Short mmCIF file of N, CA and C in Angstrom, two decimals:
data_model
loop_
_atom_site.label_atom_id
_atom_site.label_comp_id
_atom_site.label_asym_id
_atom_site.label_seq_id
_atom_site.Cartn_x
_atom_site.Cartn_y
_atom_site.Cartn_z
N ASP A 1 9.93 -33.11 -10.09
CA ASP A 1 11.39 -33.29 -9.97
C ASP A 1 11.71 -34.83 -10.06
N LEU A 2 12.30 -35.12 -11.21
CA LEU A 2 12.47 -36.56 -11.27
C LEU A 2 13.59 -37.17 -10.36
N TYR A 3 14.57 -36.22 -10.21
CA TYR A 3 15.62 -36.73 -9.18
C TYR A 3 15.09 -36.82 -7.71
N GLY A 4 14.50 -35.88 -7.25
CA GLY A 4 13.94 -35.80 -6.05
C GLY A 4 12.51 -36.65 -5.77
N GLN A 5 11.99 -36.94 -6.80
CA GLN A 5 10.69 -37.64 -6.91
C GLN A 5 9.64 -36.92 -6.19
N TYR A 6 9.39 -35.66 -6.44
CA TYR A 6 8.39 -34.97 -5.76
C TYR A 6 7.83 -33.82 -6.59
N PRO A 7 6.59 -33.42 -6.65
CA PRO A 7 6.08 -32.43 -7.37
C PRO A 7 6.64 -31.02 -7.11
N LEU A 8 7.14 -30.25 -7.89
CA LEU A 8 7.76 -28.94 -7.83
C LEU A 8 6.49 -27.98 -7.70
N SER A 9 5.35 -28.28 -8.31
CA SER A 9 4.11 -27.40 -8.30
C SER A 9 3.06 -28.31 -8.76
N TRP A 10 1.91 -27.72 -8.38
CA TRP A 10 0.53 -28.34 -8.82
C TRP A 10 -0.54 -27.23 -8.70
N ILE A 11 -1.60 -27.51 -9.52
CA ILE A 11 -2.81 -26.76 -9.38
C ILE A 11 -3.90 -27.91 -9.35
N ILE A 12 -5.18 -27.39 -9.09
CA ILE A 12 -6.09 -28.23 -9.26
C ILE A 12 -7.31 -27.32 -9.92
N THR A 13 -7.73 -28.02 -11.21
CA THR A 13 -8.66 -27.39 -12.20
C THR A 13 -9.69 -28.39 -12.35
N PRO A 14 -10.86 -27.97 -12.72
CA PRO A 14 -12.02 -28.76 -13.00
C PRO A 14 -11.69 -29.56 -14.24
N THR A 15 -10.99 -29.11 -15.12
CA THR A 15 -10.58 -29.86 -16.43
C THR A 15 -9.23 -29.68 -16.74
N GLU A 16 -8.65 -30.55 -17.45
CA GLU A 16 -7.39 -30.45 -18.03
C GLU A 16 -7.25 -29.63 -19.16
N THR A 17 -6.56 -28.41 -18.93
CA THR A 17 -6.38 -27.30 -20.25
C THR A 17 -4.96 -27.00 -20.39
N SER A 18 -4.68 -26.46 -21.51
CA SER A 18 -3.26 -25.99 -21.83
C SER A 18 -3.06 -24.73 -20.85
N THR A 19 -3.89 -23.85 -20.55
CA THR A 19 -3.83 -22.96 -19.61
C THR A 19 -3.41 -23.32 -18.24
N GLY A 20 -4.06 -24.40 -17.72
CA GLY A 20 -3.63 -24.87 -16.48
C GLY A 20 -2.21 -25.63 -16.44
N ALA A 21 -2.02 -26.28 -17.73
CA ALA A 21 -0.60 -26.94 -17.93
C ALA A 21 0.49 -25.96 -17.83
N ILE A 22 0.24 -24.79 -18.45
CA ILE A 22 1.08 -23.72 -18.72
C ILE A 22 1.44 -23.23 -17.29
N LYS A 23 0.30 -22.72 -16.59
CA LYS A 23 0.45 -22.30 -15.23
C LYS A 23 1.24 -23.05 -14.18
N VAL A 24 0.96 -24.44 -14.26
CA VAL A 24 1.75 -25.24 -13.39
C VAL A 24 3.21 -25.28 -13.61
N PHE A 25 3.59 -25.14 -14.97
CA PHE A 25 4.98 -25.09 -15.27
C PHE A 25 5.55 -23.73 -15.13
N GLN A 26 4.78 -22.73 -15.21
CA GLN A 26 5.29 -21.43 -14.77
C GLN A 26 5.80 -21.46 -13.22
N MET A 27 4.67 -21.97 -12.49
CA MET A 27 5.02 -22.10 -11.03
C MET A 27 6.24 -22.80 -10.73
N ALA A 28 6.38 -24.09 -11.43
CA ALA A 28 7.74 -24.85 -11.30
C ALA A 28 8.83 -24.15 -11.65
N LYS A 29 8.83 -23.31 -12.87
CA LYS A 29 10.09 -22.56 -13.36
C LYS A 29 10.43 -21.59 -12.33
N GLN A 30 9.39 -20.87 -11.66
CA GLN A 30 9.75 -19.90 -10.73
C GLN A 30 10.38 -20.63 -9.40
N LYS A 31 9.96 -21.57 -9.07
CA LYS A 31 10.41 -22.33 -7.83
C LYS A 31 11.84 -22.88 -7.95
N ALA A 32 12.16 -23.55 -9.39
CA ALA A 32 13.21 -24.09 -9.67
C ALA A 32 14.33 -23.24 -10.20
N GLY A 33 13.94 -22.01 -10.68
CA GLY A 33 14.85 -21.12 -11.18
C GLY A 33 14.96 -21.21 -12.76
N GLY A 34 14.05 -21.94 -13.26
CA GLY A 34 14.11 -22.24 -14.61
C GLY A 34 13.45 -23.70 -15.08
N LEU A 35 13.26 -23.99 -16.25
CA LEU A 35 12.77 -25.22 -16.62
C LEU A 35 13.72 -26.16 -17.18
N ALA A 36 13.49 -27.26 -16.96
CA ALA A 36 14.52 -28.41 -17.35
C ALA A 36 14.64 -28.39 -18.76
N PRO A 37 15.93 -28.81 -19.42
CA PRO A 37 16.00 -28.83 -20.86
C PRO A 37 15.04 -29.66 -21.49
N LEU A 38 14.52 -30.82 -20.75
CA LEU A 38 13.76 -31.83 -21.33
C LEU A 38 12.57 -31.95 -20.50
N ILE A 39 11.40 -31.82 -21.12
CA ILE A 39 10.11 -31.92 -20.15
C ILE A 39 9.41 -33.30 -20.72
N HIS A 40 9.06 -34.22 -19.99
CA HIS A 40 8.43 -35.45 -20.37
C HIS A 40 7.04 -35.44 -19.90
N THR A 41 6.02 -35.68 -20.71
CA THR A 41 4.47 -35.64 -20.42
C THR A 41 3.94 -36.86 -21.02
N ASP A 42 2.60 -37.14 -20.62
CA ASP A 42 1.81 -38.03 -21.36
C ASP A 42 1.24 -37.31 -22.44
N CYS A 43 0.43 -37.87 -23.44
CA CYS A 43 -0.14 -37.34 -24.62
C CYS A 43 -1.55 -36.70 -24.42
N GLY A 44 -1.80 -36.23 -23.28
CA GLY A 44 -2.98 -35.61 -22.91
C GLY A 44 -3.17 -34.34 -23.79
N ALA A 45 -4.31 -33.86 -24.13
CA ALA A 45 -4.60 -32.73 -24.95
C ALA A 45 -3.94 -31.42 -24.31
N ALA A 46 -3.94 -31.27 -23.12
CA ALA A 46 -3.15 -29.99 -22.61
C ALA A 46 -1.73 -29.83 -23.07
N TYR A 47 -1.18 -31.24 -23.03
CA TYR A 47 0.32 -31.22 -23.25
C TYR A 47 0.58 -31.42 -24.80
N THR A 48 -0.31 -31.65 -25.62
CA THR A 48 -0.24 -31.77 -26.99
C THR A 48 -0.68 -30.47 -27.72
N SER A 49 -1.08 -29.58 -26.86
CA SER A 49 -1.67 -28.22 -27.46
C SER A 49 -0.47 -27.35 -27.99
N LYS A 50 -0.76 -26.58 -29.01
CA LYS A 50 0.20 -25.61 -29.66
C LYS A 50 0.61 -24.37 -28.57
N ALA A 51 -0.40 -24.12 -27.73
CA ALA A 51 0.01 -23.18 -26.60
C ALA A 51 1.09 -23.64 -25.72
N PHE A 52 0.95 -25.02 -25.29
CA PHE A 52 1.71 -25.51 -24.24
C PHE A 52 3.21 -25.68 -24.91
N ASN A 53 3.21 -26.30 -26.13
CA ASN A 53 4.40 -26.63 -26.83
C ASN A 53 5.16 -25.25 -27.16
N HIS A 54 4.47 -24.30 -27.47
CA HIS A 54 5.07 -22.94 -27.70
C HIS A 54 5.77 -22.48 -26.44
N TYR A 55 4.99 -22.70 -25.18
CA TYR A 55 5.57 -22.22 -24.09
C TYR A 55 6.84 -22.87 -23.67
N LEU A 56 6.88 -24.06 -23.96
CA LEU A 56 8.30 -25.00 -23.73
C LEU A 56 9.18 -24.45 -24.63
N ALA A 57 8.97 -24.41 -25.79
CA ALA A 57 10.07 -23.83 -26.74
C ALA A 57 10.60 -22.59 -26.48
N SER A 58 9.59 -21.58 -25.97
CA SER A 58 10.17 -20.29 -25.52
C SER A 58 10.99 -20.20 -24.51
N ASN A 59 10.84 -21.33 -23.68
CA ASN A 59 11.78 -21.59 -22.57
C ASN A 59 12.91 -22.44 -22.67
N ASN A 60 13.26 -22.69 -24.02
CA ASN A 60 14.33 -23.65 -24.44
C ASN A 60 14.20 -25.04 -23.91
N SER A 61 12.97 -25.63 -23.81
CA SER A 61 12.92 -26.77 -23.13
C SER A 61 12.37 -27.88 -24.46
N GLN A 62 12.96 -29.09 -24.83
CA GLN A 62 12.34 -29.94 -25.52
C GLN A 62 11.27 -30.70 -24.91
N HIS A 63 10.50 -31.14 -25.70
CA HIS A 63 9.17 -31.99 -25.13
C HIS A 63 9.32 -33.57 -25.50
N SER A 64 9.20 -34.30 -24.60
CA SER A 64 9.13 -35.85 -24.79
C SER A 64 7.83 -36.24 -24.20
N TYR A 65 7.23 -37.14 -25.14
CA TYR A 65 5.98 -37.75 -24.89
C TYR A 65 5.98 -39.21 -24.61
N SER A 66 5.11 -39.75 -23.67
CA SER A 66 5.04 -41.07 -23.38
C SER A 66 4.22 -41.58 -24.78
N ALA A 67 4.52 -42.83 -24.93
CA ALA A 67 3.70 -43.39 -26.14
C ALA A 67 2.37 -43.84 -25.57
N PRO A 68 1.24 -43.53 -26.47
CA PRO A 68 -0.07 -43.67 -26.00
C PRO A 68 -0.33 -45.18 -25.39
N GLY A 69 -0.96 -45.35 -24.32
CA GLY A 69 -1.37 -46.58 -23.80
C GLY A 69 -0.11 -47.12 -23.05
N THR A 70 1.13 -46.34 -22.75
CA THR A 70 2.12 -46.98 -22.08
C THR A 70 2.38 -46.37 -20.82
N PRO A 71 1.65 -46.44 -19.72
CA PRO A 71 1.93 -45.76 -18.55
C PRO A 71 3.47 -46.00 -18.09
N ALA A 72 4.04 -47.09 -18.47
CA ALA A 72 5.47 -47.45 -17.95
C ALA A 72 6.49 -46.35 -18.52
N ASP A 73 6.12 -45.70 -19.57
CA ASP A 73 7.01 -44.64 -20.02
C ASP A 73 7.12 -43.53 -19.08
N ASN A 74 6.16 -43.34 -18.25
CA ASN A 74 6.16 -42.10 -17.27
C ASN A 74 6.22 -43.05 -15.76
N ALA A 75 6.89 -43.96 -15.60
CA ALA A 75 6.78 -44.87 -14.39
C ALA A 75 6.91 -44.14 -13.21
N VAL A 76 7.79 -43.21 -12.97
CA VAL A 76 7.97 -42.50 -11.68
C VAL A 76 6.85 -41.69 -11.19
N MET A 77 6.15 -40.92 -12.27
CA MET A 77 5.01 -40.07 -11.93
C MET A 77 3.75 -40.98 -11.82
N GLU A 78 3.61 -41.93 -12.67
CA GLU A 78 2.45 -42.98 -12.41
C GLU A 78 2.52 -43.66 -11.07
N HIS A 79 3.76 -44.06 -10.78
CA HIS A 79 3.92 -44.75 -9.13
C HIS A 79 3.61 -43.74 -8.11
N TRP A 80 4.08 -42.54 -8.26
CA TRP A 80 3.80 -41.48 -7.06
C TRP A 80 2.33 -41.18 -7.28
N TRP A 81 1.56 -41.06 -8.21
CA TRP A 81 0.19 -40.86 -8.28
C TRP A 81 -0.54 -41.93 -7.88
N ALA A 82 -0.29 -43.26 -8.09
CA ALA A 82 -0.82 -44.38 -7.67
C ALA A 82 -0.81 -44.46 -6.11
N ASP A 83 0.19 -44.15 -5.58
CA ASP A 83 0.50 -44.09 -4.06
C ASP A 83 -0.30 -43.06 -3.54
N PHE A 84 -0.22 -41.83 -4.17
CA PHE A 84 -1.02 -40.62 -3.52
C PHE A 84 -2.42 -41.08 -3.48
N LYS A 85 -2.99 -41.73 -4.39
CA LYS A 85 -4.57 -41.96 -4.47
C LYS A 85 -4.72 -43.10 -3.46
N SER A 86 -3.92 -44.14 -3.48
CA SER A 86 -4.40 -45.36 -2.89
C SER A 86 -3.97 -45.20 -1.29
N ILE A 87 -2.98 -44.48 -1.04
CA ILE A 87 -2.49 -44.25 0.46
C ILE A 87 -3.19 -42.93 1.03
N TRP A 88 -3.28 -41.88 0.27
CA TRP A 88 -3.61 -40.61 0.89
C TRP A 88 -5.20 -40.43 0.69
N LEU A 89 -5.49 -40.32 -0.64
CA LEU A 89 -6.89 -40.02 -0.79
C LEU A 89 -7.93 -41.00 -0.47
N ALA A 90 -7.58 -42.32 -0.60
CA ALA A 90 -8.43 -43.33 -0.13
C ALA A 90 -8.76 -43.45 1.13
N HIS A 91 -7.77 -42.95 2.12
CA HIS A 91 -8.04 -42.92 3.53
C HIS A 91 -8.16 -41.69 4.13
N SER A 92 -8.63 -40.75 3.36
CA SER A 92 -8.94 -39.47 3.99
C SER A 92 -10.49 -39.28 3.68
N PRO A 93 -10.99 -38.31 4.58
CA PRO A 93 -12.51 -37.86 4.49
C PRO A 93 -12.75 -37.33 3.23
N GLN A 94 -13.75 -37.58 2.50
CA GLN A 94 -14.28 -37.14 1.22
C GLN A 94 -14.28 -35.77 1.31
N PRO A 95 -13.65 -34.99 0.68
CA PRO A 95 -13.77 -33.28 0.63
C PRO A 95 -15.18 -33.02 0.15
N GLN A 96 -15.77 -31.92 0.88
CA GLN A 96 -17.04 -31.36 0.63
C GLN A 96 -17.08 -30.11 -0.27
N THR A 97 -15.87 -29.51 -0.30
CA THR A 97 -15.77 -28.16 -1.04
C THR A 97 -14.51 -28.17 -1.77
N PHE A 98 -14.56 -27.38 -2.82
CA PHE A 98 -13.06 -27.12 -3.58
C PHE A 98 -11.98 -26.75 -2.61
N GLU A 99 -12.22 -26.09 -1.61
CA GLU A 99 -11.26 -25.64 -0.68
C GLU A 99 -10.85 -26.80 0.26
N ASP A 100 -11.66 -27.66 0.54
CA ASP A 100 -11.33 -28.94 1.27
C ASP A 100 -10.45 -29.73 0.42
N LEU A 101 -10.83 -29.93 -0.91
CA LEU A 101 -10.03 -30.76 -1.74
C LEU A 101 -8.70 -29.99 -2.02
N GLU A 102 -8.53 -28.79 -2.20
CA GLU A 102 -7.07 -28.04 -2.20
C GLU A 102 -6.32 -28.31 -0.83
N GLN A 103 -7.03 -28.27 0.25
CA GLN A 103 -6.24 -28.57 1.54
C GLN A 103 -5.80 -30.06 1.57
N LEU A 104 -6.77 -30.89 1.22
CA LEU A 104 -6.46 -32.24 1.30
C LEU A 104 -5.29 -32.66 0.37
N VAL A 105 -5.32 -32.01 -0.88
CA VAL A 105 -4.20 -32.49 -1.79
C VAL A 105 -2.86 -31.73 -1.30
N THR A 106 -2.97 -30.61 -0.79
CA THR A 106 -1.79 -29.76 -0.33
C THR A 106 -1.04 -30.68 1.02
N GLU A 107 -1.97 -31.01 1.77
CA GLU A 107 -1.48 -31.96 2.89
C GLU A 107 -0.94 -33.30 2.59
N GLY A 108 -1.46 -33.77 1.49
CA GLY A 108 -0.94 -35.15 0.87
C GLY A 108 0.43 -34.90 0.26
N ILE A 109 0.57 -33.87 -0.53
CA ILE A 109 1.78 -33.68 -1.26
C ILE A 109 2.83 -33.30 -0.15
N ASP A 110 2.50 -32.60 0.90
CA ASP A 110 3.50 -32.29 1.96
C ASP A 110 3.89 -33.60 2.66
N TYR A 111 3.00 -34.56 2.90
CA TYR A 111 3.13 -35.99 3.43
C TYR A 111 4.17 -36.75 2.76
N PHE A 112 3.95 -36.75 1.49
CA PHE A 112 4.72 -37.68 0.60
C PHE A 112 6.12 -36.92 0.27
#
């Protein structure tokens, strides 16, 4: 949520896939009551996939991309993610299991 500067939804997957990207946007849609008319992402493979773009189009959302190599195009999310990593993850015990990682991330998102 750009206005509130907090994640509406998140998932943890071993790799970035269009299936995972669609799932997290489905979760956000359910929580917010719909998708925003404009969705801005980086140019990762999950976001440039036909499946993800079809999902956005079927929900009447236009897709905006950051220019390759320009994290400033997505400054709010890049700043949030940098803080999350440097403040939360760097000062937390190393998770030993996938469940530990999920719990650590959930607690960090709640914290921020």
